[in-house]
Amino acid sequence: LAGRCLKMKAEVAKTSMPVRDQAVAHAACDVYVVRHGERLDEVPGKERDAWVKTCGSRDFDPPLTARGKQQALRSALTLRALLEEERPFDVVHSSPLQRCVSTAELFAQVFAIPIRVVPGLGECAAALRTANRKSQHRWDHVMTVDEHRSLCPASEFLEPEPRREQYIPPSGATCPGRLAAR
């Protein structure tokens, strides 16, 4: 979730602030990082077994369980209750993985904001990490924009980030704040 970035950029653009200071102000905004809810492949049972038999080449991309959806909704409602602003966020940035998009959907609904799929955030998943030699094959099977829209028909999707940039450098450190600066 990236909040107040667009508003801050618009306000800074109207000031007579030196260009150097404007660059710092442009980069300042609130970013909240949320992990997806419980995923189906990590819960033993008939539902998981049925999914395993039908997932095909998307075995790396399990959906949320019903409990996972409830966890995501509770997280979104909790965050909503903690923030006083009417619209504290401009957009939900999400990995292209199904469990992440489904989690983002609930935040998008609670905050009445769109979702932007950012392929580079898929690097957070070990299955898609550049260092994983199977990842290139898996990237070919990540859900498409149309599939995301079908998965979450009540949500608005912005055009996805066009680059599949590596957001996890060799050091292993992640940097979701880079999204806010865009």
GROMACS .gro file of C-alpha atoms in nm:
model
  182
    1LEU     CA    1   0.000   0.000   0.000
    2ALA     CA    2   0.149   0.332  -0.098
    3GLY     CA    3  -0.010   0.631   0.061
    4ARG     CA    4  -0.001   1.003   0.013
    5CYS     CA    5   0.264   0.975  -0.260
    6LEU     CA    6   0.061   1.129  -0.539
    7LYS     CA    7  -0.077   1.403  -0.314
    8MET     CA    8   0.271   1.491  -0.188
    9LYS     CA    9   0.414   1.502  -0.539
   10ALA     CA   10   0.136   1.737  -0.651
   11GLU     CA   11   0.186   1.964  -0.349
   12VAL     CA   12   0.564   1.974  -0.395
   13ALA     CA   13   0.525   2.060  -0.763
   14LYS     CA   14   0.329   2.375  -0.665
   15THR     CA   15   0.601   2.505  -0.430
   16SER     CA   16   0.903   2.722  -0.497
   17MET     CA   17   1.120   2.468  -0.317
   18PRO     CA   18   1.470   2.418  -0.463
   19VAL     CA   19   1.486   2.124  -0.704
   20ARG     CA   20   1.722   1.934  -0.469
   21ASP     CA   21   1.468   1.958  -0.183
   22GLN     CA   22   1.181   1.870  -0.415
   23ALA     CA   23   1.351   1.540  -0.500
   24VAL     CA   24   1.365   1.448  -0.130
   25ALA     CA   25   1.001   1.550  -0.078
   26HIS     CA   26   0.894   1.347  -0.382
   27ALA     CA   27   1.046   1.036  -0.227
   28ALA     CA   28   0.871   1.084   0.108
   29CYS     CA   29   0.551   0.891   0.162
   30ASP     CA   30   0.404   0.615   0.375
   31VAL     CA   31   0.447   0.255   0.259
   32TYR     CA   32   0.291  -0.042   0.439
   33VAL     CA   33   0.406  -0.393   0.355
   34VAL     CA   34   0.153  -0.672   0.409
   35ARG     CA   35   0.212  -1.043   0.372
   36HIS     CA   36  -0.053  -1.255   0.203
   37GLY     CA   37  -0.295  -1.469   0.402
   38GLU     CA   38  -0.274  -1.845   0.454
   39ARG     CA   39  -0.208  -2.031   0.129
   40LEU     CA   40  -0.377  -2.351   0.023
   41ASP     CA   41  -0.062  -2.554  -0.041
   42GLU     CA   42   0.046  -2.521   0.323
   43VAL     CA   43  -0.274  -2.668   0.470
   44PRO     CA   44  -0.322  -3.046   0.452
   45GLY     CA   45  -0.663  -3.175   0.349
   46LYS     CA   46  -0.897  -3.259   0.062
   47GLU     CA   47  -0.912  -2.905  -0.076
   48ARG     CA   48  -0.532  -2.891  -0.100
   49ASP     CA   49  -0.515  -3.239  -0.252
   50ALA     CA   50  -0.772  -3.143  -0.517
   51TRP     CA   51  -0.578  -2.827  -0.602
   52VAL     CA   52  -0.249  -3.017  -0.633
   53LYS     CA   53  -0.411  -3.250  -0.889
   54THR     CA   54  -0.538  -2.961  -1.103
   55CYS     CA   55  -0.279  -2.680  -1.066
   56GLY     CA   56  -0.059  -2.804  -1.349
   57SER     CA   57   0.233  -2.571  -1.425
   58ARG     CA   58   0.114  -2.326  -1.159
   59ASP     CA   59   0.208  -2.539  -0.861
   60PHE     CA   60   0.416  -2.244  -0.734
   61ASP     CA   61   0.109  -2.014  -0.725
   62PRO     CA   62  -0.147  -2.147  -0.475
   63PRO     CA   63  -0.465  -1.956  -0.389
   64LEU     CA   64  -0.558  -1.837  -0.043
   65THR     CA   65  -0.760  -2.061   0.183
   66ALA     CA   66  -1.092  -1.934   0.321
   67ARG     CA   67  -0.900  -1.863   0.642
   68GLY     CA   68  -0.637  -1.674   0.441
   69LYS     CA   69  -0.907  -1.450   0.292
   70GLN     CA   70  -1.042  -1.383   0.642
   71GLN     CA   71  -0.690  -1.300   0.763
   72ALA     CA   72  -0.646  -1.053   0.478
   73LEU     CA   73  -0.984  -0.891   0.544
   74ARG     CA   74  -0.912  -0.861   0.917
   75SER     CA   75  -0.574  -0.706   0.841
   76ALA     CA   76  -0.728  -0.455   0.602
   77LEU     CA   77  -1.003  -0.363   0.850
   78THR     CA   78  -0.751  -0.330   1.133
   79LEU     CA   79  -0.531  -0.098   0.930
   80ARG     CA   80  -0.836   0.101   0.821
   81ALA     CA   81  -0.933   0.149   1.188
   82LEU     CA   82  -0.582   0.269   1.277
   83LEU     CA   83  -0.562   0.537   1.007
   84GLU     CA   84  -0.756   0.859   1.047
   85GLU     CA   85  -0.738   0.994   0.692
   86GLU     CA   86  -1.037   0.930   0.470
   87ARG     CA   87  -0.816   0.808   0.185
   88PRO     CA   88  -0.470   0.732   0.322
   89PHE     CA   89  -0.357   0.533   0.017
   90ASP     CA   90  -0.352   0.590  -0.356
   91VAL     CA   91  -0.293   0.234  -0.473
   92VAL     CA   92  -0.219  -0.121  -0.360
   93HIS     CA   93   0.096  -0.261  -0.522
   94SER     CA   94   0.089  -0.639  -0.549
   95SER     CA   95   0.306  -0.923  -0.662
   96PRO     CA   96   0.147  -1.104  -0.960
   97LEU     CA   97   0.103  -1.420  -0.753
   98GLN     CA   98  -0.257  -1.526  -0.697
   99ARG     CA   99  -0.235  -1.528  -0.317
  100CYS     CA  100  -0.095  -1.174  -0.318
  101VAL     CA  101  -0.352  -1.037  -0.563
  102SER     CA  102  -0.632  -1.195  -0.357
  103THR     CA  103  -0.492  -1.031  -0.043
  104ALA     CA  104  -0.457  -0.697  -0.227
  105GLU     CA  105  -0.817  -0.726  -0.342
  106LEU     CA  106  -0.946  -0.706   0.015
  107PHE     CA  107  -0.728  -0.403   0.093
  108ALA     CA  108  -0.841  -0.239  -0.230
  109GLN     CA  109  -1.205  -0.292  -0.133
  110VAL     CA  110  -1.165  -0.166   0.224
  111PHE     CA  111  -0.972   0.145   0.115
  112ALA     CA  112  -1.161   0.198  -0.216
  113ILE     CA  113  -0.841   0.213  -0.421
  114PRO     CA  114  -0.710   0.030  -0.730
  115ILE     CA  115  -0.451  -0.246  -0.751
  116ARG     CA  116  -0.131  -0.225  -0.954
  117VAL     CA  117   0.045  -0.552  -1.023
  118VAL     CA  118   0.423  -0.515  -1.001
  119PRO     CA  119   0.598  -0.820  -1.145
  120GLY     CA  120   0.923  -0.740  -0.962
  121LEU     CA  121   0.750  -0.800  -0.630
  122GLY     CA  122   0.718  -1.164  -0.735
  123GLU     CA  123   1.089  -1.184  -0.656
  124CYS     CA  124   0.989  -1.199  -0.289
  125ALA     CA  125   0.861  -1.553  -0.353
  126ALA     CA  126   1.139  -1.810  -0.355
  127ALA     CA  127   0.971  -1.982  -0.652
  128LEU     CA  128   1.016  -1.672  -0.871
  129ARG     CA  129   1.344  -1.539  -0.735
  130THR     CA  130   1.602  -1.484  -1.008
  131ALA     CA  131   1.850  -1.699  -0.815
  132ASN     CA  132   1.613  -1.999  -0.847
  133ARG     CA  133   1.701  -2.177  -1.171
  134LYS     CA  134   1.337  -2.286  -1.221
  135SER     CA  135   1.207  -1.930  -1.196
  136GLN     CA  136   1.224  -1.839  -1.567
  137HIS     CA  137   0.995  -2.128  -1.657
  138ARG     CA  138   0.758  -2.027  -1.377
  139TRP     CA  139   0.744  -1.663  -1.488
  140ASP     CA  140   0.599  -1.791  -1.815
  141HIS     CA  141   0.303  -1.929  -1.614
  142VAL     CA  142   0.227  -1.635  -1.384
  143MET     CA  143  -0.134  -1.517  -1.407
  144THR     CA  144  -0.209  -1.258  -1.676
  145VAL     CA  145  -0.379  -0.922  -1.620
  146ASP     CA  146  -0.704  -1.065  -1.754
  147GLU     CA  147  -0.679  -1.360  -1.514
  148HIS     CA  148  -0.621  -1.116  -1.224
  149ARG     CA  149  -0.932  -0.924  -1.328
  150SER     CA  150  -1.132  -1.248  -1.342
  151LEU     CA  151  -1.000  -1.351  -1.000
  152CYS     CA  152  -1.102  -1.015  -0.849
  153PRO     CA  153  -1.390  -0.881  -1.062
  154ALA     CA  154  -1.499  -0.621  -0.805
  155SER     CA  155  -1.155  -0.454  -0.801
  156GLU     CA  156  -1.013  -0.191  -1.033
  157PHE     CA  157  -0.673  -0.276  -1.178
  158LEU     CA  158  -0.434  -0.013  -1.307
  159GLU     CA  159  -0.201  -0.106  -1.589
  160PRO     CA  160   0.069  -0.330  -1.442
  161GLU     CA  161   0.423  -0.209  -1.394
  162PRO     CA  162   0.578  -0.280  -1.737
  163ARG     CA  163   0.919  -0.384  -1.607
  164ARG     CA  164   1.004  -0.706  -1.434
  165GLU     CA  165   1.284  -0.546  -1.242
  166GLN     CA  166   1.478  -0.739  -0.983
  167TYR     CA  167   1.365  -0.591  -0.650
  168ILE     CA  168   1.585  -0.819  -0.445
  169PRO     CA  169   1.951  -0.753  -0.514
  170PRO     CA  170   2.213  -1.025  -0.461
  171SER     CA  171   2.252  -0.904  -0.101
  172GLY     CA  172   1.896  -1.029  -0.036
  173ALA     CA  173   1.761  -0.697   0.094
  174THR     CA  174   1.420  -0.593  -0.039
  175CYS     CA  175   1.324  -0.238  -0.118
  176PRO     CA  176   0.946  -0.189  -0.156
  177GLY     CA  177   0.998   0.183  -0.095
  178ARG     CA  178   1.129   0.211  -0.452
  179LEU     CA  179   0.770   0.168  -0.568
  180ALA     CA  180   0.661   0.479  -0.380
  181ALA     CA  181   0.922   0.691  -0.552
  182ARG     CA  182   0.774   0.617  -0.894
   0.00000   0.00000   0.00000
